[in-house]
């Protein structure tokens, strides 16, 4: 059973570039969540999606960040015009329902030069 | 705003020395408390879900309990391979029912 797959595992970008992080949920999971872990901080919720719908984006920064979960393919977290403060580990999780346990991938470590 | 506080921040044990980790929470309408284990460079690994006060769950050397204000993760006769960061998270009702609010974690080190 494949778990939640995230790629790339490490991503380096220069300030002003775009970063695209991908997440393939576990088989049979239609609920996807993105979290961010800043250095020396805990995991913070960003966004909750179901297929083709954003359910809750209360944790997403208002600018430069967007997320999607299309009918076909992985969920994408997109960060435009990256800044140094975007350096963090970004984790994706999936579940079978909104009150079921969330299972996490191993994250994408984003570094901004 | 939902708050989750874990203590201690770090715990060092000798192999076989049992202890407990604490997770206290202040939320409106708890819809689940979750324990995870996180190893360096990895994502959180799901351990337990607790839904109501008085509930208990066990898995190998770990036992999680829940009251109306806090949860405990009891570790019995730990081994070095139990060394990890243990995370507690809560899910509440309202419009953010999919969102987990995490504590800062307890870093557990078990020495042989």
PDB file of C-alpha atoms in Angstrom:
ATOM      1  CA  UNK A   1       0.000   0.000   0.000  1.00  0.00           C
ATOM      2  CA  UNK A   2       1.575   3.232  -1.141  1.00  0.00           C
ATOM      3  CA  UNK A   3       1.343   6.042   1.352  1.00  0.00           C
ATOM      4  CA  UNK A   4       0.967   9.726   0.627  1.00  0.00           C
ATOM      5  CA  UNK A   5       3.548  10.645  -2.008  1.00  0.00           C
ATOM      6  CA  UNK A   6       5.055  14.088  -2.164  1.00  0.00           C
ATOM      7  CA  UNK A   7       7.509  15.405  -4.698  1.00  0.00           C
ATOM      8  CA  UNK A   8      10.001  16.761  -4.950  1.00  0.00           C
ATOM      9  CA  UNK A   9      11.464  15.936  -1.539  1.00  0.00           C
ATOM     10  CA  UNK A  10      13.759  18.940  -1.742  1.00  0.00           C
ATOM     11  CA  UNK A  11      13.253  22.084  -3.817  1.00  0.00           C
ATOM     12  CA  UNK A  12      15.572  25.050  -4.136  1.00  0.00           C
ATOM     13  CA  UNK A  13      14.334  28.300  -5.631  1.00  0.00           C
ATOM     14  CA  UNK A  14      15.689  31.814  -5.955  1.00  0.00           C
ATOM     15  CA  UNK A  15      13.712  34.755  -4.676  1.00  0.00           C
ATOM     16  CA  UNK A  16      11.009  35.733  -7.139  1.00  0.00           C
ATOM     17  CA  UNK A  17      10.668  32.288  -8.732  1.00  0.00           C
ATOM     18  CA  UNK A  18       7.674  29.988  -8.514  1.00  0.00           C
ATOM     19  CA  UNK A  19       7.521  26.783  -6.484  1.00  0.00           C
ATOM     20  CA  UNK A  20       5.160  23.900  -7.286  1.00  0.00           C
ATOM     21  CA  UNK A  21       4.726  21.144  -4.731  1.00  0.00           C
ATOM     22  CA  UNK A  22       2.875  17.958  -5.622  1.00  0.00           C
ATOM     23  CA  UNK A  23       0.936  15.514  -3.484  1.00  0.00           C
ATOM     24  CA  UNK A  24      -0.636  12.198  -4.456  1.00  0.00           C
ATOM     25  CA  UNK A  25      -2.996  10.996  -1.711  1.00  0.00           C
ATOM     26  CA  UNK A  26      -3.267   7.428  -0.506  1.00  0.00           C
ATOM     27  CA  UNK A  27      -5.414   5.164  -2.649  1.00  0.00           C
ATOM     28  CA  UNK A  28      -9.082   5.637  -1.841  1.00  0.00           C
ATOM     29  CA  UNK A  29      -8.526   9.004  -0.118  1.00  0.00           C
ATOM     30  CA  UNK A  30     -10.407  11.959  -1.567  1.00  0.00           C
ATOM     31  CA  UNK A  31      -9.605  14.542   1.134  1.00  0.00           C
ATOM     32  CA  UNK A  32      -6.257  16.379   0.995  1.00  0.00           C
ATOM     33  CA  UNK A  33      -4.712  18.796   3.474  1.00  0.00           C
ATOM     34  CA  UNK A  34      -1.588  20.953   3.307  1.00  0.00           C
ATOM     35  CA  UNK A  35       0.443  22.006   6.351  1.00  0.00           C
ATOM     36  CA  UNK A  36       3.597  24.085   6.752  1.00  0.00           C
ATOM     37  CA  UNK A  37       6.325  23.568   9.338  1.00  0.00           C
ATOM     38  CA  UNK A  38       8.585  26.578   9.750  1.00  0.00           C
ATOM     39  CA  UNK A  39      11.974  26.135  11.436  1.00  0.00           C
ATOM     40  CA  UNK A  40      11.533  25.808  15.206  1.00  0.00           C
ATOM     41  CA  UNK A  41       7.736  25.987  14.866  1.00  0.00           C
ATOM     42  CA  UNK A  42       4.952  23.451  14.894  1.00  0.00           C
ATOM     43  CA  UNK A  43       2.813  22.257  12.021  1.00  0.00           C
ATOM     44  CA  UNK A  44       0.351  24.880  10.820  1.00  0.00           C
ATOM     45  CA  UNK A  45      -2.739  24.151   8.730  1.00  0.00           C
ATOM     46  CA  UNK A  46      -2.902  25.832   5.352  1.00  0.00           C
ATOM     47  CA  UNK A  47      -5.726  24.411   3.230  1.00  0.00           C
ATOM     48  CA  UNK A  48      -8.204  21.523   2.944  1.00  0.00           C
ATOM     49  CA  UNK A  49      -9.377  20.288  -0.450  1.00  0.00           C
ATOM     50  CA  UNK A  50     -11.601  17.648  -1.930  1.00  0.00           C
ATOM     51  CA  UNK A  51     -11.650  16.772  -5.603  1.00  0.00           C
ATOM     52  CA  UNK A  52     -12.017  20.030  -7.570  1.00  0.00           C
ATOM     53  CA  UNK A  53     -13.106  21.962  -4.464  1.00  0.00           C
ATOM     54  CA  UNK A  54     -11.383  24.070  -1.821  1.00  0.00           C
ATOM     55  CA  UNK A  55     -13.198  23.365   1.445  1.00  0.00           C
ATOM     56  CA  UNK A  56     -11.198  25.495   3.898  1.00  0.00           C
ATOM     57  CA  UNK A  57      -8.335  27.849   3.041  1.00  0.00           C
ATOM     58  CA  UNK A  58      -8.310  29.742   6.323  1.00  0.00           C
ATOM     59  CA  UNK A  59      -4.597  29.034   6.871  1.00  0.00           C
ATOM     60  CA  UNK A  60      -3.378  30.133   3.455  1.00  0.00           C
ATOM     61  CA  UNK A  61      -1.538  33.446   3.123  1.00  0.00           C
ATOM     62  CA  UNK A  62      -3.737  35.866   1.177  1.00  0.00           C
ATOM     63  CA  UNK A  63      -1.208  36.488  -1.556  1.00  0.00           C
ATOM     64  CA  UNK A  64       1.120  34.336  -3.683  1.00  0.00           C
ATOM     65  CA  UNK A  65      -0.195  30.984  -2.415  1.00  0.00           C
ATOM     66  CA  UNK A  66      -2.760  28.807  -4.163  1.00  0.00           C
ATOM     67  CA  UNK A  67      -3.796  25.159  -4.080  1.00  0.00           C
ATOM     68  CA  UNK A  68      -5.766  22.833  -6.293  1.00  0.00           C
ATOM     69  CA  UNK A  69      -6.858  19.211  -6.370  1.00  0.00           C
ATOM     70  CA  UNK A  70      -8.049  18.463  -9.908  1.00  0.00           C
ATOM     71  CA  UNK A  71     -10.319  15.629 -10.945  1.00  0.00           C
ATOM     72  CA  UNK A  72      -7.320  13.813 -12.370  1.00  0.00           C
ATOM     73  CA  UNK A  73      -3.799  14.006 -11.012  1.00  0.00           C
ATOM     74  CA  UNK A  74      -2.128  15.135  -7.823  1.00  0.00           C
ATOM     75  CA  UNK A  75      -2.893  18.068  -5.576  1.00  0.00           C
ATOM     76  CA  UNK A  76      -0.651  21.067  -6.245  1.00  0.00           C
ATOM     77  CA  UNK A  77       0.461  23.762  -3.821  1.00  0.00           C
ATOM     78  CA  UNK A  78       1.765  26.730  -5.773  1.00  0.00           C
ATOM     79  CA  UNK A  79       3.830  29.569  -4.370  1.00  0.00           C
ATOM     80  CA  UNK A  80       4.455  32.512  -6.670  1.00  0.00           C
ATOM     81  CA  UNK A  81       7.312  35.012  -6.311  1.00  0.00           C
ATOM     82  CA  UNK A  82       8.892  33.143  -3.411  1.00  0.00           C
ATOM     83  CA  UNK A  83      10.596  35.033  -0.583  1.00  0.00           C
ATOM     84  CA  UNK A  84      13.096  33.888   2.055  1.00  0.00           C
ATOM     85  CA  UNK A  85      10.322  33.509   4.619  1.00  0.00           C
ATOM     86  CA  UNK A  86       8.720  30.771   2.509  1.00  0.00           C
ATOM     87  CA  UNK A  87      11.576  28.415   3.402  1.00  0.00           C
ATOM     88  CA  UNK A  88       9.942  25.569   5.314  1.00  0.00           C
ATOM     89  CA  UNK A  89       8.860  21.954   5.166  1.00  0.00           C
ATOM     90  CA  UNK A  90       5.490  21.556   3.447  1.00  0.00           C
ATOM     91  CA  UNK A  91       3.501  18.460   4.351  1.00  0.00           C
ATOM     92  CA  UNK A  92       0.521  16.972   2.624  1.00  0.00           C
ATOM     93  CA  UNK A  93      -1.953  14.645   4.333  1.00  0.00           C
ATOM     94  CA  UNK A  94      -4.947  12.681   3.095  1.00  0.00           C
ATOM     95  CA  UNK A  95      -7.957  10.949   4.593  1.00  0.00           C
ATOM     96  CA  UNK A  96     -11.089   9.073   3.590  1.00  0.00           C
ATOM     97  CA  UNK A  97     -13.362  11.575   5.337  1.00  0.00           C
ATOM     98  CA  UNK A  98     -13.273  14.845   7.230  1.00  0.00           C
ATOM     99  CA  UNK A  99     -13.368  13.157  10.651  1.00  0.00           C
ATOM    100  CA  UNK A 100     -11.020  10.306   9.801  1.00  0.00           C
ATOM    101  CA  UNK A 101      -7.292  10.221  10.676  1.00  0.00           C
ATOM    102  CA  UNK A 102      -5.053  12.182   8.362  1.00  0.00           C
ATOM    103  CA  UNK A 103      -2.043  10.312   6.980  1.00  0.00           C
ATOM    104  CA  UNK A 104       0.989  12.390   6.101  1.00  0.00           C
ATOM    105  CA  UNK A 105       3.623  12.281   3.413  1.00  0.00           C
ATOM    106  CA  UNK A 106       7.304  12.897   4.130  1.00  0.00           C
ATOM    107  CA  UNK A 107       7.122  16.498   2.996  1.00  0.00           C
ATOM    108  CA  UNK A 108       8.855  18.835   0.578  1.00  0.00           C
ATOM    109  CA  UNK A 109      11.717  20.880   2.017  1.00  0.00           C
ATOM    110  CA  UNK A 110      11.676  24.249   0.257  1.00  0.00           C
ATOM    111  CA  UNK A 111      14.798  26.400   0.418  1.00  0.00           C
ATOM    112  CA  UNK A 112      14.898  29.939  -0.944  1.00  0.00           C
ATOM    113  CA  UNK A 113      18.255  31.377  -1.970  1.00  0.00           C
TER     114      UNK A 113
ATOM    115  CA  UNK B   1      -8.923  30.278  19.127  1.00  0.00           C
ATOM    116  CA  UNK B   2      -8.032  26.598  19.603  1.00  0.00           C
ATOM    117  CA  UNK B   3      -4.883  26.024  21.641  1.00  0.00           C
ATOM    118  CA  UNK B   4      -2.825  22.884  22.209  1.00  0.00           C
ATOM    119  CA  UNK B   5       0.063  22.779  24.684  1.00  0.00           C
ATOM    120  CA  UNK B   6       2.382  19.826  25.074  1.00  0.00           C
ATOM    121  CA  UNK B   7       4.706  19.144  27.976  1.00  0.00           C
ATOM    122  CA  UNK B   8       7.474  18.582  28.594  1.00  0.00           C
ATOM    123  CA  UNK B   9       9.231  20.036  25.536  1.00  0.00           C
ATOM    124  CA  UNK B  10      11.897  17.338  25.817  1.00  0.00           C
ATOM    125  CA  UNK B  11      12.127  14.125  27.822  1.00  0.00           C
ATOM    126  CA  UNK B  12      15.139  11.894  28.283  1.00  0.00           C
ATOM    127  CA  UNK B  13      14.536   8.369  29.594  1.00  0.00           C
ATOM    128  CA  UNK B  14      16.602   5.298  30.242  1.00  0.00           C
ATOM    129  CA  UNK B  15      15.510   2.170  28.448  1.00  0.00           C
ATOM    130  CA  UNK B  16      12.756   0.551  30.506  1.00  0.00           C
ATOM    131  CA  UNK B  17      11.904   3.745  32.409  1.00  0.00           C
ATOM    132  CA  UNK B  18       8.167   4.358  31.949  1.00  0.00           C
ATOM    133  CA  UNK B  19       6.773   7.887  31.736  1.00  0.00           C
ATOM    134  CA  UNK B  20       3.944  10.036  30.336  1.00  0.00           C
ATOM    135  CA  UNK B  21       3.634  12.906  27.896  1.00  0.00           C
ATOM    136  CA  UNK B  22       0.934  15.533  28.378  1.00  0.00           C
ATOM    137  CA  UNK B  23      -1.263  17.360  25.880  1.00  0.00           C
ATOM    138  CA  UNK B  24      -3.624  20.003  27.254  1.00  0.00           C
ATOM    139  CA  UNK B  25      -6.127  21.712  24.994  1.00  0.00           C
ATOM    140  CA  UNK B  26      -8.544  24.633  24.941  1.00  0.00           C
ATOM    141  CA  UNK B  27     -11.063  24.221  22.148  1.00  0.00           C
ATOM    142  CA  UNK B  28     -14.711  24.729  21.396  1.00  0.00           C
ATOM    143  CA  UNK B  29     -16.360  21.470  20.391  1.00  0.00           C
ATOM    144  CA  UNK B  30     -13.705  18.768  20.256  1.00  0.00           C
ATOM    145  CA  UNK B  31     -14.222  16.382  17.327  1.00  0.00           C
ATOM    146  CA  UNK B  32     -11.161  14.281  17.888  1.00  0.00           C
ATOM    147  CA  UNK B  33      -7.706  14.315  19.488  1.00  0.00           C
ATOM    148  CA  UNK B  34      -4.888  12.730  17.515  1.00  0.00           C
ATOM    149  CA  UNK B  35      -1.433  11.512  18.482  1.00  0.00           C
ATOM    150  CA  UNK B  36       1.351  11.284  15.927  1.00  0.00           C
ATOM    151  CA  UNK B  37       4.996  10.265  15.990  1.00  0.00           C
ATOM    152  CA  UNK B  38       7.508  12.141  13.834  1.00  0.00           C
ATOM    153  CA  UNK B  39      11.041  10.959  13.073  1.00  0.00           C
ATOM    154  CA  UNK B  40      13.681  13.413  11.776  1.00  0.00           C
ATOM    155  CA  UNK B  41      13.217  14.159   8.084  1.00  0.00           C
ATOM    156  CA  UNK B  42       9.902  12.304   7.942  1.00  0.00           C
ATOM    157  CA  UNK B  43       6.241  13.165   8.045  1.00  0.00           C
ATOM    158  CA  UNK B  44       4.057  12.549  11.111  1.00  0.00           C
ATOM    159  CA  UNK B  45       2.984   8.932  11.526  1.00  0.00           C
ATOM    160  CA  UNK B  46      -0.534   8.411  12.847  1.00  0.00           C
ATOM    161  CA  UNK B  47      -0.782   6.611  16.207  1.00  0.00           C
ATOM    162  CA  UNK B  48      -4.202   7.137  17.838  1.00  0.00           C
ATOM    163  CA  UNK B  49      -7.513   8.962  17.655  1.00  0.00           C
ATOM    164  CA  UNK B  50      -9.547   9.672  20.796  1.00  0.00           C
ATOM    165  CA  UNK B  51     -13.042  11.132  20.569  1.00  0.00           C
ATOM    166  CA  UNK B  52     -14.523  11.337  24.055  1.00  0.00           C
ATOM    167  CA  UNK B  53     -13.435  11.735  27.681  1.00  0.00           C
ATOM    168  CA  UNK B  54     -12.625   8.411  29.295  1.00  0.00           C
ATOM    169  CA  UNK B  55     -11.569   6.780  26.053  1.00  0.00           C
ATOM    170  CA  UNK B  56      -8.284   4.834  25.947  1.00  0.00           C
ATOM    171  CA  UNK B  57      -6.292   3.322  23.073  1.00  0.00           C
ATOM    172  CA  UNK B  58      -3.238   1.043  23.205  1.00  0.00           C
ATOM    173  CA  UNK B  59      -0.578   0.000  20.753  1.00  0.00           C
ATOM    174  CA  UNK B  60       2.463  -1.976  21.838  1.00  0.00           C
ATOM    175  CA  UNK B  61       4.222   0.116  24.533  1.00  0.00           C
ATOM    176  CA  UNK B  62       1.995   3.170  24.022  1.00  0.00           C
ATOM    177  CA  UNK B  63      -1.314   3.986  25.664  1.00  0.00           C
ATOM    178  CA  UNK B  64      -3.298   7.166  25.050  1.00  0.00           C
ATOM    179  CA  UNK B  65      -5.992   8.495  27.381  1.00  0.00           C
ATOM    180  CA  UNK B  66      -8.356  11.465  27.171  1.00  0.00           C
ATOM    181  CA  UNK B  67     -10.087  13.727  29.696  1.00  0.00           C
ATOM    182  CA  UNK B  68     -12.149  16.849  29.076  1.00  0.00           C
ATOM    183  CA  UNK B  69      -9.080  19.074  29.240  1.00  0.00           C
ATOM    184  CA  UNK B  70      -6.054  16.938  28.412  1.00  0.00           C
ATOM    185  CA  UNK B  71      -4.645  13.762  26.963  1.00  0.00           C
ATOM    186  CA  UNK B  72      -1.764  11.619  28.129  1.00  0.00           C
ATOM    187  CA  UNK B  73       0.503   9.367  26.123  1.00  0.00           C
ATOM    188  CA  UNK B  74       1.899   6.724  28.461  1.00  0.00           C
ATOM    189  CA  UNK B  75       5.051   4.914  27.401  1.00  0.00           C
ATOM    190  CA  UNK B  76       5.713   1.651  29.213  1.00  0.00           C
ATOM    191  CA  UNK B  77       9.243   0.208  29.304  1.00  0.00           C
ATOM    192  CA  UNK B  78      10.447   2.317  26.362  1.00  0.00           C
ATOM    193  CA  UNK B  79      13.154   1.189  23.959  1.00  0.00           C
ATOM    194  CA  UNK B  80      15.662   3.339  22.035  1.00  0.00           C
ATOM    195  CA  UNK B  81      13.558   2.924  18.886  1.00  0.00           C
ATOM    196  CA  UNK B  82      10.754   4.857  20.622  1.00  0.00           C
ATOM    197  CA  UNK B  83      12.922   7.989  20.378  1.00  0.00           C
ATOM    198  CA  UNK B  84      11.047  10.527  18.252  1.00  0.00           C
ATOM    199  CA  UNK B  85       8.987  13.701  18.476  1.00  0.00           C
ATOM    200  CA  UNK B  86       5.436  13.002  19.629  1.00  0.00           C
ATOM    201  CA  UNK B  87       2.781  15.372  18.368  1.00  0.00           C
ATOM    202  CA  UNK B  88      -0.713  15.975  19.652  1.00  0.00           C
ATOM    203  CA  UNK B  89      -3.406  17.576  17.486  1.00  0.00           C
ATOM    204  CA  UNK B  90      -7.091  18.452  17.875  1.00  0.00           C
ATOM    205  CA  UNK B  91      -9.923  18.771  15.409  1.00  0.00           C
ATOM    206  CA  UNK B  92     -12.926  20.918  16.238  1.00  0.00           C
ATOM    207  CA  UNK B  93     -16.292  21.671  14.661  1.00  0.00           C
ATOM    208  CA  UNK B  94     -17.491  24.726  12.833  1.00  0.00           C
ATOM    209  CA  UNK B  95     -16.292  25.762   9.418  1.00  0.00           C
ATOM    210  CA  UNK B  96     -12.778  24.355   9.902  1.00  0.00           C
ATOM    211  CA  UNK B  97     -13.765  20.776  10.626  1.00  0.00           C
ATOM    212  CA  UNK B  98     -10.994  19.388   8.432  1.00  0.00           C
ATOM    213  CA  UNK B  99      -8.250  21.368  10.124  1.00  0.00           C
ATOM    214  CA  UNK B 100      -5.893  19.894  12.716  1.00  0.00           C
ATOM    215  CA  UNK B 101      -4.334  22.227  15.291  1.00  0.00           C
ATOM    216  CA  UNK B 102      -1.009  20.838  16.481  1.00  0.00           C
ATOM    217  CA  UNK B 103       0.986  21.304  19.649  1.00  0.00           C
ATOM    218  CA  UNK B 104       4.715  22.003  19.535  1.00  0.00           C
ATOM    219  CA  UNK B 105       5.573  18.391  20.296  1.00  0.00           C
ATOM    220  CA  UNK B 106       7.598  16.514  22.896  1.00  0.00           C
ATOM    221  CA  UNK B 107      11.044  15.311  21.861  1.00  0.00           C
ATOM    222  CA  UNK B 108      11.569  11.897  23.458  1.00  0.00           C
ATOM    223  CA  UNK B 109      15.042  10.389  23.733  1.00  0.00           C
ATOM    224  CA  UNK B 110      15.444   6.880  25.133  1.00  0.00           C
ATOM    225  CA  UNK B 111      18.979   5.880  26.083  1.00  0.00           C
ATOM    226  CA  UNK B 112      20.064   2.210  26.074  1.00  0.00           C
TER     227      UNK B 112
END
